[in-house]
XYZ file of N, CA and C in Angstrom:
873
model
N -26.362 11.106 -17.803
C -24.683 10.299 -18.299
C -25.115 8.659 -17.891
N -25.260 8.266 -18.434
C -24.987 6.643 -18.576
C -23.878 5.759 -18.324
N -23.696 4.727 -18.306
C -22.216 3.872 -18.275
C -21.203 4.193 -19.250
N -22.042 4.171 -20.630
C -21.172 4.547 -21.594
C -20.256 5.860 -21.917
N -20.981 6.919 -21.199
C -20.676 8.147 -20.995
C -19.349 8.038 -20.137
N -19.789 7.565 -19.040
C -18.434 7.406 -18.232
C -17.285 6.732 -18.938
N -17.576 5.771 -19.602
C -16.398 4.992 -20.184
C -15.737 5.606 -21.441
N -16.689 6.417 -21.877
C -15.908 6.890 -22.969
C -14.772 8.047 -22.632
N -14.122 8.325 -21.805
C -13.263 8.971 -21.435
C -12.056 8.192 -21.134
N -12.418 6.927 -20.796
C -11.340 5.676 -20.979
C -10.596 5.331 -22.161
N -9.482 4.793 -22.299
C -8.619 4.030 -23.303
C -9.456 2.964 -24.028
N -9.550 3.103 -25.321
C -10.550 2.082 -26.071
C -9.698 1.311 -27.082
N -8.763 1.803 -27.105
C -7.679 0.629 -28.171
C -7.101 -0.525 -27.419
N -7.266 -1.572 -27.552
C -6.585 -2.637 -27.144
C -5.564 -2.793 -27.033
N -4.687 -2.658 -28.234
C -3.236 -2.695 -28.371
C -2.418 -1.481 -27.205
N -3.486 -0.255 -27.547
C -2.466 0.626 -26.348
C -2.397 0.388 -25.017
N -3.799 -0.254 -25.164
C -3.744 -0.868 -23.467
C -3.006 -1.661 -23.075
N -2.751 -2.663 -24.137
C -1.833 -3.655 -23.509
C -0.523 -3.377 -23.571
N -0.169 -2.276 -24.256
C 1.435 -1.848 -24.304
C 1.600 -1.229 -22.657
N 0.348 -0.463 -22.468
C 0.382 -0.137 -21.465
C 0.621 -0.887 -20.137
N 0.008 -1.818 -19.957
C 0.022 -3.043 -19.271
C 0.974 -3.571 -18.872
N 1.880 -4.003 -20.468
C 3.296 -4.482 -20.050
C 4.143 -3.673 -19.260
N 4.232 -2.031 -20.031
C 4.960 -1.094 -19.278
C 4.798 -1.286 -17.724
N 3.530 -1.322 -17.253
C 3.294 -1.183 -15.905
C 3.896 -2.860 -14.872
N 3.882 -3.468 -15.881
C 4.109 -5.136 -15.053
C 5.640 -4.888 -15.256
N 6.251 -4.452 -16.355
C 7.894 -4.126 -15.996
C 7.857 -3.440 -14.986
N 7.651 -2.225 -14.272
C 7.798 -1.785 -13.407
C 7.534 -2.417 -12.338
N 6.686 -3.188 -11.989
C 6.238 -3.963 -10.986
C 7.554 -5.206 -10.475
N 7.899 -5.415 -11.701
C 8.770 -7.030 -11.995
C 10.523 -6.572 -11.443
N 10.696 -5.041 -11.927
C 11.543 -4.397 -11.786
C 11.676 -3.772 -10.286
N 10.686 -3.646 -9.824
C 10.740 -2.768 -8.327
C 11.315 -3.210 -7.671
N 11.953 -2.242 -6.450
C 12.183 -3.313 -5.223
C 11.085 -3.149 -4.476
N 11.642 -4.252 -3.205
C 10.270 -4.576 -2.496
C 9.697 -3.284 -1.856
N 10.698 -2.541 -1.268
C 9.761 -1.173 -0.808
C 8.630 -0.448 -1.383
N 8.960 -0.375 -2.574
C 7.965 0.535 -3.312
C 6.874 -0.240 -4.336
N 6.922 -1.721 -4.024
C 6.323 -2.232 -5.101
C 5.078 -2.331 -5.194
N 4.337 -2.229 -3.735
C 2.667 -1.719 -3.801
C 2.180 -0.515 -4.302
N 2.937 0.262 -4.766
C 2.534 1.544 -5.676
C 2.485 1.200 -6.910
N 3.323 0.017 -7.435
C 3.361 -0.385 -8.652
C 2.692 -1.018 -8.972
N 1.961 -1.819 -8.031
C 0.737 -2.911 -8.322
C -0.330 -1.929 -8.506
N -0.462 -0.998 -7.655
C -1.618 -0.061 -7.855
C -1.950 0.606 -9.144
N -0.672 1.000 -9.752
C -0.645 1.391 -11.340
C -0.685 0.595 -12.091
N -0.520 -0.396 -11.957
C -0.743 -1.592 -12.859
C -2.137 -1.780 -13.073
N -2.776 -1.810 -11.744
C -4.392 -1.908 -12.068
C -5.194 -0.723 -12.267
N -4.188 0.563 -12.091
C -4.980 1.905 -12.731
C -5.038 1.990 -13.915
N -3.985 0.820 -14.875
C -4.136 0.795 -16.309
C -5.184 0.019 -16.663
N -5.409 -0.877 -15.883
C -6.579 -2.059 -16.578
C -7.816 -0.865 -16.395
N -7.942 -0.099 -15.088
C -9.232 0.488 -14.855
C -9.478 1.601 -15.645
N -8.421 2.364 -16.284
C -8.564 3.341 -17.443
C -8.757 2.549 -18.520
N -8.729 1.427 -19.131
C -8.923 1.056 -20.354
C -10.378 0.123 -20.429
N -11.151 0.445 -21.545
C -12.354 -0.120 -21.638
C -12.300 -1.397 -22.020
N -11.364 -1.958 -22.895
C -11.022 -3.338 -23.152
C -10.753 -4.296 -22.430
N -9.894 -3.639 -21.404
C -9.161 -4.647 -20.433
C -10.491 -4.657 -19.043
N -10.665 -3.622 -18.998
C -11.667 -3.227 -17.787
C -13.160 -4.315 -17.853
N -13.547 -4.073 -19.173
C -14.913 -4.978 -19.352
C -14.335 -6.283 -19.782
N -13.184 -6.633 -20.308
C -12.603 -8.253 -19.687
C -12.738 -8.800 -18.918
N -11.888 -8.145 -18.113
C -11.551 -8.686 -16.407
C -13.131 -9.035 -15.807
N -13.704 -7.862 -15.936
C -14.876 -7.659 -15.060
C -15.736 -9.029 -15.826
N -15.949 -9.193 -16.813
C -16.739 -10.320 -17.210
C -15.914 -11.911 -16.989
N -14.685 -11.799 -16.995
C -13.968 -12.817 -16.687
C -14.035 -13.240 -15.046
N -14.224 -12.185 -14.290
C -14.513 -12.710 -12.923
C -15.590 -12.592 -12.199
N -16.504 -12.469 -12.924
C -18.192 -12.429 -12.473
C -18.732 -13.719 -11.922
N -18.960 -13.771 -10.537
C -19.301 -14.472 -10.098
C -18.255 -15.551 -9.453
N -16.776 -15.262 -9.580
C -15.653 -16.126 -9.417
C -15.750 -15.999 -8.159
N -15.342 -16.904 -6.942
C -15.119 -17.012 -5.827
C -13.867 -17.055 -5.239
N -12.996 -15.890 -5.499
C -11.323 -15.974 -5.185
C -11.008 -16.623 -3.789
N -11.971 -16.080 -2.770
C -11.720 -16.261 -1.198
C -11.693 -17.961 -1.350
N -12.345 -18.718 -1.698
C -12.712 -19.916 -1.768
C -11.395 -20.748 -2.687
N -11.203 -19.912 -3.821
C -10.303 -20.711 -4.449
C -8.821 -20.207 -3.896
N -8.856 -19.260 -3.524
C -7.384 -18.647 -2.733
C -7.203 -20.015 -1.620
N -8.119 -19.933 -0.961
C -7.860 -20.858 0.608
C -7.711 -22.590 -0.097
N -8.343 -22.671 -1.153
C -8.143 -24.068 -1.544
C -6.792 -24.622 -2.526
N -6.066 -23.434 -2.682
C -4.668 -23.572 -3.151
C -3.609 -23.530 -2.387
N -3.839 -23.330 -1.198
C -2.789 -23.195 -0.032
C -2.154 -24.681 0.112
N -0.836 -25.213 0.347
C -0.435 -26.264 0.323
C 0.783 -26.219 1.015
N 1.561 -27.523 1.749
C 2.835 -27.315 1.970
C 3.314 -28.358 1.322
N 4.840 -28.236 1.044
C 5.820 -28.975 0.530
C 6.187 -30.433 1.486
N 6.887 -31.112 0.927
C 7.616 -32.097 1.824
C 8.606 -31.881 3.094
N 8.863 -30.556 2.992
C 9.775 -30.077 4.079
C 8.676 -29.006 4.862
N 7.384 -28.970 4.999
C 6.361 -28.392 5.350
C 6.555 -27.040 5.103
N 6.773 -26.540 3.840
C 6.834 -25.384 3.824
C 5.868 -24.808 2.796
N 5.251 -23.486 3.237
C 3.673 -23.393 2.261
C 4.017 -22.570 0.940
N 3.010 -23.096 0.379
C 3.085 -22.858 -1.130
C 1.776 -22.697 -1.911
N 1.744 -21.822 -3.062
C 0.295 -21.571 -3.557
C 0.328 -22.181 -4.921
N -0.623 -23.114 -5.124
C -0.681 -24.039 -6.124
C -1.638 -23.176 -7.191
N -0.894 -22.262 -7.930
C -0.921 -21.383 -8.907
C -1.827 -22.233 -10.111
N -2.702 -21.756 -10.760
C -3.434 -22.501 -11.929
C -2.704 -22.463 -13.028
N -2.561 -23.663 -13.813
C -1.564 -23.536 -14.963
C -2.484 -23.198 -16.005
N -3.782 -23.712 -16.131
C -4.753 -23.095 -17.376
C -4.532 -21.514 -17.744
N -4.358 -20.769 -18.672
C -3.984 -19.833 -18.888
C -4.968 -18.663 -18.453
N -6.706 -18.917 -18.863
C -7.645 -18.406 -18.361
C -7.838 -18.412 -16.821
N -7.451 -19.644 -16.286
C -7.622 -19.658 -15.024
C -6.427 -18.978 -13.995
N -5.312 -18.939 -14.748
C -4.248 -18.308 -13.758
C -4.265 -16.796 -13.953
N -5.321 -16.206 -15.184
C -5.686 -14.998 -15.589
C -6.338 -14.324 -14.366
N -7.632 -15.239 -14.176
C -8.336 -14.961 -13.189
C -7.708 -14.753 -11.792
N -7.144 -15.748 -11.367
C -6.723 -15.921 -10.055
C -5.760 -14.896 -9.640
N -4.852 -14.452 -10.770
C -3.699 -13.243 -10.702
C -4.290 -12.551 -10.422
N -5.322 -11.916 -11.340
C -5.914 -10.596 -11.206
C -6.658 -10.563 -9.747
N -7.455 -11.273 -9.436
C -8.241 -11.141 -7.864
C -7.144 -11.050 -7.066
N -5.941 -11.590 -6.939
C -4.789 -11.473 -6.091
C -4.548 -10.284 -6.043
N -4.231 -9.727 -7.395
C -3.537 -8.587 -7.280
C -4.535 -7.310 -6.663
N -5.854 -7.937 -7.126
C -6.835 -6.679 -6.908
C -7.138 -6.836 -5.284
N -6.936 -7.882 -4.772
C -7.204 -8.079 -3.122
C -5.831 -7.241 -2.491
N -4.339 -7.395 -3.048
C -3.612 -6.829 -2.583
C -3.788 -5.260 -2.413
N -4.174 -4.681 -3.571
C -4.186 -3.127 -4.010
C -5.280 -2.880 -2.746
N -6.318 -3.654 -2.650
C -7.352 -2.785 -1.594
C -7.380 -3.345 -0.235
N -6.155 -3.918 -0.127
C -6.030 -4.380 1.381
C -6.507 -5.648 1.792
N -7.210 -6.532 0.915
C -7.798 -7.669 1.474
C -6.924 -9.116 2.038
N -5.417 -8.507 1.015
C -4.376 -9.331 1.482
C -3.006 -8.430 1.797
N -2.633 -8.941 2.905
C -1.129 -7.985 2.972
C -0.027 -8.634 1.670
N 0.670 -7.846 1.092
C 1.623 -8.199 0.299
C 2.958 -8.992 1.024
N 3.042 -7.911 2.233
C 4.316 -8.580 2.715
C 4.124 -9.713 3.471
N 2.860 -9.696 3.815
C 2.927 -11.323 4.839
C 2.734 -12.618 3.582
N 2.086 -12.030 2.288
C 1.598 -12.822 1.327
C 3.175 -13.502 0.803
N 4.286 -12.275 0.923
C 5.544 -12.842 -0.066
C 6.328 -13.915 1.150
N 6.074 -13.297 2.429
C 7.272 -13.976 3.350
C 6.485 -15.488 3.888
N 4.841 -15.550 3.448
C 4.660 -16.761 3.826
C 4.814 -18.073 2.711
N 4.331 -17.343 1.645
C 4.347 -18.354 0.245
C 5.611 -18.121 -0.434
N 6.507 -17.552 -0.489
C 7.645 -17.122 -1.193
C 8.575 -16.750 -0.474
N 8.698 -17.324 0.452
C 10.105 -16.863 1.744
C 11.112 -17.165 1.004
N 12.179 -16.301 1.630
C 13.513 -16.307 0.968
C 13.846 -15.076 2.085
N 15.611 -15.273 2.219
C 16.156 -14.501 3.233
C 16.407 -12.828 2.575
N 16.155 -12.660 1.331
C 16.031 -11.510 0.586
C 14.636 -11.210 0.073
N 13.921 -10.069 1.147
C 12.855 -9.745 0.446
C 12.588 -9.535 -1.123
N 13.533 -9.174 -1.832
C 13.622 -8.772 -3.209
C 13.537 -10.129 -3.840
N 13.872 -11.201 -3.435
C 13.897 -12.629 -4.283
C 12.497 -13.091 -4.306
N 11.999 -12.752 -2.756
C 10.329 -13.199 -2.644
C 9.619 -12.401 -4.115
N 9.771 -11.344 -3.853
C 9.310 -10.465 -5.019
C 9.544 -10.966 -6.476
N 10.588 -11.576 -6.787
C 10.870 -11.746 -7.869
C 10.374 -13.135 -8.287
N 10.007 -13.734 -7.130
C 9.799 -15.293 -7.558
C 7.869 -15.323 -7.465
N 7.238 -13.869 -6.856
C 6.056 -13.493 -7.066
C 5.909 -13.271 -8.377
N 6.391 -12.361 -9.245
C 5.895 -11.962 -10.047
C 6.367 -12.834 -11.408
N 7.432 -13.752 -10.839
C 7.495 -14.791 -12.069
C 6.324 -16.055 -11.977
N 5.538 -16.113 -11.152
C 4.590 -17.141 -11.039
C 3.139 -16.177 -11.089
N 3.186 -15.098 -10.804
C 1.544 -14.277 -10.818
C 1.829 -13.087 -11.859
N 2.551 -12.243 -11.777
C 2.335 -11.070 -12.544
C 2.572 -11.017 -13.761
N 3.926 -11.711 -14.604
C 4.362 -11.689 -15.607
C 3.305 -12.324 -16.375
N 3.045 -14.222 -16.012
C 2.125 -14.498 -16.459
C 0.794 -13.941 -17.086
N 0.211 -13.482 -15.696
C -0.854 -12.659 -15.994
C -0.868 -11.926 -17.383
N -0.102 -11.077 -17.564
C 0.128 -10.220 -18.536
C 0.135 -10.712 -19.766
N 0.880 -11.951 -19.678
C 1.136 -12.461 -21.059
C -0.094 -13.365 -21.332
N -1.105 -13.867 -20.178
C -1.840 -14.517 -20.650
C -3.290 -13.638 -20.847
N -3.334 -12.264 -20.404
C -4.301 -11.362 -20.893
C -3.863 -11.005 -22.424
N -3.039 -10.866 -22.763
C -2.548 -10.963 -24.003
C -2.803 -11.633 -25.071
N -2.633 -12.915 -24.676
C -3.005 -13.951 -25.494
C -4.535 -13.997 -25.585
N -5.332 -13.840 -24.542
C -6.582 -14.063 -24.756
C -7.255 -13.004 -25.864
N -6.713 -11.659 -25.827
C -7.093 -10.714 -26.899
C -6.421 -10.883 -28.177
N -5.425 -11.406 -28.224
C -5.076 -12.048 -29.607
C -5.994 -12.929 -30.320
N -6.269 -13.679 -29.215
C -7.267 -14.482 -29.634
C -8.633 -14.318 -30.191
N -8.871 -13.124 -29.676
C -10.587 -13.053 -29.711
C -10.399 -11.682 -30.304
N -9.132 -11.393 -31.257
C -9.555 -10.226 -32.256
C -10.320 -10.578 -33.430
N -10.217 -11.372 -34.053
C -11.197 -11.621 -34.934
C -13.076 -11.443 -34.487
N -13.087 -12.105 -33.314
C -14.332 -11.984 -32.912
C -15.024 -10.659 -32.624
N -13.813 -9.750 -32.062
C -14.289 -8.395 -31.798
C -14.480 -7.627 -33.177
N -13.471 -7.903 -34.157
C -13.935 -7.190 -35.591
C -15.155 -7.341 -35.788
N -15.790 -8.486 -35.801
C -17.046 -8.627 -36.123
C -18.264 -8.014 -35.769
N -18.217 -7.691 -34.456
C -19.011 -7.312 -33.266
C -19.447 -5.777 -33.719
N -20.779 -5.620 -33.991
C -21.228 -4.496 -34.518
C -21.191 -3.194 -33.268
N -21.352 -3.516 -32.221
C -21.401 -3.076 -30.701
C -20.716 -3.463 -29.894
N -18.756 -3.097 -30.084
C -18.237 -4.033 -29.077
C -18.263 -3.569 -27.540
N -19.116 -2.384 -27.479
C -19.316 -2.288 -26.058
C -20.764 -2.057 -25.559
N -21.204 -2.851 -26.176
C -22.878 -3.015 -26.097
C -23.468 -3.470 -24.606
N -22.336 -3.940 -23.621
C -22.731 -4.360 -22.769
C -22.625 -3.276 -21.571
N -22.352 -2.033 -22.102
C -22.128 -1.090 -21.041
C -23.453 -0.876 -20.535
N -24.581 -0.913 -21.013
C -25.872 -0.723 -20.093
C -26.159 -1.844 -18.916
N -25.165 -2.860 -19.055
C -25.629 -4.038 -17.968
C -25.298 -3.600 -16.398
N -25.444 -4.526 -15.817
C -25.071 -4.382 -14.016
C -23.753 -3.859 -14.444
N -23.301 -2.725 -13.619
C -21.698 -2.509 -13.127
C -21.083 -3.377 -11.947
N -20.515 -4.389 -12.216
C -19.829 -5.423 -11.532
C -18.473 -4.838 -11.023
N -18.681 -4.931 -9.480
C -17.523 -4.416 -8.887
C -16.511 -5.572 -8.915
N -15.384 -5.447 -9.177
C -14.363 -6.657 -9.237
C -14.387 -6.995 -8.095
N -14.697 -6.320 -6.906
C -15.035 -7.329 -5.491
C -15.983 -8.348 -5.635
N -16.612 -8.381 -6.570
C -17.252 -9.581 -6.703
C -16.499 -11.256 -6.265
N -15.422 -10.841 -6.641
C -14.452 -11.828 -6.359
C -14.738 -12.474 -5.327
N -14.908 -11.637 -4.011
C -14.769 -11.977 -3.030
C -16.294 -11.785 -2.090
N -17.141 -11.452 -2.970
C -18.701 -11.559 -2.523
C -19.615 -11.674 -3.722
N -20.717 -11.667 -3.621
C -21.773 -11.751 -4.093
C -22.283 -10.234 -4.638
N -21.902 -9.027 -4.163
C -22.241 -8.006 -4.369
C -21.921 -7.151 -5.642
N -23.022 -6.939 -6.135
C -22.944 -6.290 -7.442
C -23.729 -4.868 -7.846
N -23.250 -4.132 -8.432
C -24.009 -2.766 -8.339
C -25.239 -2.677 -9.396
N -26.443 -1.876 -8.927
C -27.471 -1.929 -9.899
C -27.509 -1.243 -10.969
N -28.086 -1.934 -12.124
C -27.907 -1.391 -13.425
C -27.757 -0.044 -13.085
N -27.109 0.567 -14.460
C -27.070 1.563 -14.902
C -27.839 1.748 -16.613
N -28.840 2.077 -16.486
C -29.480 2.255 -17.937
C -29.805 3.577 -18.675
N -30.356 3.556 -19.611
C -30.834 4.794 -20.261
C -32.233 5.247 -20.075
N -32.757 4.593 -18.757
C -34.221 4.567 -18.563
C -34.179 5.958 -17.949
N -35.396 6.767 -18.254
C -35.937 8.084 -17.495
C -36.243 7.712 -16.017
N -36.043 8.801 -15.586
C -36.459 8.709 -13.994
C -36.935 9.529 -13.669
N -38.241 9.218 -13.339
C -39.162 10.346 -12.539
C -39.161 10.725 -11.492
N -39.540 12.096 -11.198
C -39.281 13.146 -9.710
C -40.735 12.166 -8.886
N -40.240 12.374 -7.871
C -41.418 12.067 -6.747
C -42.413 12.898 -6.710
N -43.652 12.203 -6.615
C -45.013 13.344 -6.566
C -44.943 14.489 -5.568
N -45.107 15.444 -5.715
C -45.150 16.953 -4.941
C -43.523 16.999 -4.902
N -42.948 16.438 -5.394
C -41.509 17.276 -4.908
C -41.507 18.714 -5.553
N -40.362 19.308 -4.435
C -39.960 20.395 -5.408
C -38.977 20.667 -6.325
N -39.370 21.165 -7.832
C -38.164 21.279 -8.641
C -37.382 22.323 -8.613
N -36.364 22.061 -9.463
C -35.187 22.964 -9.678
C -35.946 24.043 -10.734
N -36.062 25.533 -10.248
C -36.108 26.721 -11.217
C -35.298 27.039 -11.453
N -34.696 26.828 -12.792
C -33.189 27.177 -13.635
C -33.442 26.792 -14.827
N -33.103 27.620 -15.778
C -32.773 27.403 -17.335
C -32.163 26.138 -17.400
N -32.350 25.819 -18.713
C -31.708 24.281 -19.395
C -30.109 24.861 -19.348
N -29.778 26.028 -19.650
C -28.349 26.056 -19.667
C -27.597 26.103 -18.398
N -28.084 26.401 -17.357
C -27.092 26.241 -16.253
C -27.312 24.902 -15.852
N -28.121 24.158 -16.056
C -28.371 22.674 -15.805
C -27.511 21.815 -16.924
N -27.275 22.672 -18.025
C -26.257 21.765 -18.707
C -24.928 22.238 -18.529
N -24.294 22.998 -17.618
C -23.132 23.511 -17.313
C -23.030 22.827 -16.034
N -23.892 22.364 -15.295
C -23.711 21.732 -13.885
C -23.655 20.134 -14.662
N -24.173 19.670 -15.423
C -23.714 18.187 -15.800
C -22.095 18.005 -16.711
N -21.983 19.420 -17.206
C -20.767 19.435 -17.790
C -19.798 19.481 -17.117
N -19.911 19.734 -15.688
C -18.824 19.768 -14.742
C -18.871 18.371 -14.292
N -19.758 17.509 -14.008
C -19.551 16.396 -13.619
C -18.782 15.412 -14.637
N -19.424 15.940 -16.017
C -18.634 15.041 -17.034
C -17.092 15.334 -17.061
N -16.580 16.676 -16.779
C -14.999 17.042 -16.718
C -14.617 16.128 -15.370
N -15.297 15.869 -14.227
C -14.998 15.303 -13.068
C -14.407 13.821 -13.241
N -15.414 13.417 -14.186
C -15.703 12.333 -14.266
C -14.402 11.785 -15.610
N -13.805 12.724 -16.487
C -12.623 12.769 -17.112
C -11.605 12.743 -16.288
N -11.504 13.508 -15.096
C -10.385 13.842 -14.046
C -9.996 12.285 -13.189
N -11.164 11.922 -12.643
C -10.897 10.515 -11.943
C -10.494 9.471 -12.823
N -11.036 9.113 -13.904
C -10.947 8.295 -14.857
C -9.603 7.939 -15.706
N -8.555 9.534 -15.303
C -7.347 9.382 -15.658
C -6.235 9.784 -14.696
N -7.173 9.788 -13.357
C -5.725 10.348 -12.271
C -5.180 9.044 -11.806
N -3.916 9.024 -12.005
C -2.844 7.566 -11.689
C -2.705 7.586 -10.016
N -3.384 8.264 -9.359
C -3.133 8.028 -7.949
C -4.377 7.237 -7.045
N -5.422 7.270 -7.915
C -6.671 6.591 -7.513
C -6.729 4.896 -7.713
N -6.804 4.056 -6.606
C -6.888 2.884 -6.767
C -8.231 2.526 -7.731
N -8.142 1.102 -8.255
C -8.888 0.500 -8.856
C -10.457 0.696 -8.261
N -10.619 0.236 -6.852
C -11.826 0.422 -6.129
C -12.585 2.051 -6.110
N -11.280 2.681 -5.771
C -11.766 3.967 -5.187
C -12.432 4.671 -6.269
N -11.539 4.490 -7.839
C -12.379 5.142 -9.005
C -13.562 4.291 -9.429
N -13.877 3.140 -9.044
C -15.162 2.575 -9.382
C -16.335 3.364 -8.457
N -15.723 3.430 -7.144
C -17.066 4.164 -6.278
C -17.194 5.563 -6.534
N -16.019 6.655 -7.445
C -16.454 7.900 -7.560
C -16.858 7.956 -9.077
N -16.936 7.403 -10.038
C -17.382 7.029 -10.990
C -18.844 6.727 -10.835
N -19.358 5.865 -9.830
C -20.537 5.554 -9.512
C -21.558 6.648 -8.767
N -20.898 7.063 -8.160
C -21.452 8.418 -7.423
C -21.521 9.469 -8.239
N -20.787 10.082 -9.137
C -20.235 10.676 -10.260
C -22.253 10.691 -11.410
N -22.212 9.487 -11.629
C -23.471 8.920 -12.578
C -24.618 9.068 -11.736
N -24.734 8.926 -10.264
C -25.937 8.864 -9.710
C -26.638 10.663 -9.397
N -25.533 11.452 -9.330
C -25.573 12.931 -9.034
C -26.202 13.510 -10.603
N -25.268 13.061 -11.713
C -26.109 13.467 -12.767
C -27.291 12.977 -13.373
N -27.540 11.787 -12.747
C -28.729 11.173 -13.009
C -30.034 12.115 -12.043
N -29.637 12.587 -11.109
C -30.400 13.733 -10.083
C -30.698 14.826 -10.875
N -29.639 15.175 -11.636
C -29.576 16.761 -12.232
C -30.917 16.646 -13.415
N -30.395 15.534 -13.940
C -31.735 15.013 -15.200
C -33.028 14.937 -14.623
N -33.176 14.589 -13.349
C -34.340 14.647 -12.618
C -35.157 15.819 -12.500
N -33.995 17.220 -11.866
C -34.487 18.039 -11.793
C -35.183 18.346 -10.502
N -35.059 17.358 -9.396
C -35.548 17.241 -8.216
C -34.691 18.043 -7.132
N -34.897 18.938 -6.450
C -33.943 19.618 -5.429
C -33.464 19.163 -4.556
N -34.241 17.920 -4.012
C -34.069 16.991 -2.804
C -33.049 16.100 -3.080
N -33.327 15.606 -4.395
C -32.426 14.763 -5.094
C -31.026 14.926 -5.177
N -30.846 16.306 -5.890
C -29.696 16.900 -6.320
C -29.125 17.291 -4.913
N -29.612 17.596 -4.030
C -28.843 17.829 -2.858
C -28.160 16.739 -2.449
N -29.559 15.810 -2.155
C -28.786 14.711 -1.331
C -27.656 13.937 -2.002
N -27.809 13.651 -3.337
C -26.714 13.100 -4.184
C -25.251 13.768 -4.403
N -25.140 15.352 -4.225
C -24.315 15.997 -4.108
C -23.602 15.715 -2.894
N -24.568 15.674 -1.720
C -23.874 15.215 -0.463
C -23.201 14.174 -0.471
N -23.710 12.878 -0.932
C -23.199 11.780 -1.248
C -21.813 11.990 -1.928
N -21.846 12.539 -3.089
C -20.690 13.005 -3.947
C -19.586 13.481 -3.200
N -19.865 14.487 -2.512
C -19.046 15.333 -1.578
C -18.219 14.352 -0.628
N -19.201 13.656 0.052
C -18.706 12.594 1.579
C -17.726 11.751 0.616
N -17.965 11.201 -0.388
C -17.084 10.072 -1.217
C -16.056 10.749 -1.361
N -16.012 11.930 -2.137
C -14.537 12.440 -2.492
C -14.051 12.973 -1.310
N -14.307 13.279 0.081
C -13.856 13.777 0.954
C -12.881 12.374 1.926
N -13.179 11.403 1.791
C -12.779 9.833 2.613
C -11.328 10.075 2.227
N -10.561 9.946 1.253
C -9.044 10.293 0.882
C -8.530 11.301 0.103
N -9.492 12.106 0.243
C -8.954 13.387 0.042
C -8.956 13.848 -1.322
N -8.893 15.045 -2.237
C -8.987 15.297 -3.266
C -7.698 15.760 -3.968
N -7.003 15.380 -4.908
C -6.443 15.989 -5.764
C -6.777 17.363 -6.134
N -6.055 18.284 -6.604
C -6.019 19.620 -6.948
C -6.860 19.895 -7.983
N -7.179 18.869 -9.142
C -8.002 18.930 -10.277
C -9.275 18.505 -10.102
N -9.710 17.591 -9.102
C -10.619 16.875 -8.296
C -11.428 18.336 -7.839
N -10.403 18.843 -6.730
C -11.082 19.925 -6.121
C -11.619 21.042 -6.841
N -10.795 21.568 -7.902
C -11.253 22.333 -8.657
C -12.745 22.375 -9.409
N -12.804 20.805 -9.744
C -14.291 20.289 -10.854
C -15.356 20.582 -9.308
N -14.935 20.340 -7.983
C -15.758 20.394 -7.032
C -16.010 21.443 -6.346
N -15.179 22.473 -6.428
C -15.598 23.854 -6.106
C -16.464 24.527 -7.231
N -15.991 24.008 -8.579
C -17.120 24.516 -9.629
C -18.698 24.151 -9.385
N -18.569 22.745 -8.907
C -19.913 22.285 -8.909
C -20.709 23.228 -7.872
N -19.691 23.417 -6.604
C -20.820 24.210 -5.360
C -21.329 25.303 -5.957
N -19.920 26.107 -6.618
C -20.564 27.319 -7.143
C -21.766 27.463 -7.799
N -21.777 26.387 -8.831
C -23.308 26.531 -9.486
C -24.537 26.099 -8.968
N -24.228 25.145 -8.013
C -25.524 24.692 -7.136
C -25.574 26.086 -6.077
N -24.552 26.723 -5.825
C -25.409 28.070 -5.028
C -25.929 28.822 -6.104
N -25.954 29.110 -7.376
C -26.726 29.747 -8.247
C -28.196 28.979 -8.251
N -28.313 27.826 -8.087
C -29.558 27.086 -7.958
C -30.142 27.151 -6.806
N -29.619 27.926 -5.600
C -30.238 28.034 -4.658
C -30.444 26.891 -3.478
N -29.003 25.793 -3.757
C -28.843 24.508 -3.057
C -28.085 24.766 -2.352
N -28.216 24.411 -0.721
C -27.229 24.372 -0.057
C -26.604 23.181 0.048
N -25.029 23.050 -0.007
C -24.579 22.162 -0.227
C -23.576 21.671 0.958
N -24.431 22.346 2.275
C -23.319 21.659 3.443
C -24.860 20.954 4.176
N -24.079 19.751 4.572
C -25.220 19.086 5.496
C -25.671 19.467 6.746
């Protein structure tokens, strides 16, 4: 199972994705101060569930140092009030705004402190409205404009998602130089002398089918943050690769990694169902699933 397979469960139509994006943006803009963080998470989940939006923003933010950019754009006006000099150029605004929203969603920036510091008003909801007018709505408008401008180019591409086998870059790249290792179709050989799984191909196929179903659940789970979704997809991919190698120890180790990742923030009922299916099938292979 490669990167293309993971992304196959995601929305592929740009127009549908943009409509969902603007609906989510409207929810943020119209939200009250006390519930807006959940709406921001939903907005980013729309992006995470869309192949066109996810890939485009991943490419646009690759190598972008948001921390430095954010620091360099903090100023005070003539009355000593702090403000953010948000980029006016559409593409720069889009990158800056997306990374800022991602920072909020992953708790790298506290939204309450951000609003009180740079959009200060006696009414928190007014702070939020000003933030949305400067960051959120222009981000959606600029992203839509970028896709409209690229429509002709996209239609000419024979493989719109040919970059799927390239390095899977976490949006956290905006905060560090960390990237994930490439996910490719290259076969992985078992270790010399390794204990191999003694099972027919149908049982192994069933195991990989359940992993595929789990990936589908993860990709469509509205409660998962962008970062959490990416972590789960990558560890599912690694587990599926281990199954393909058919090395007993590798399968067990990667299942434990998957289990521990799932247990960090708990599982939805749908995820738990797939997890239980995996443990049942692994037991049939004689693989211990407890550490």
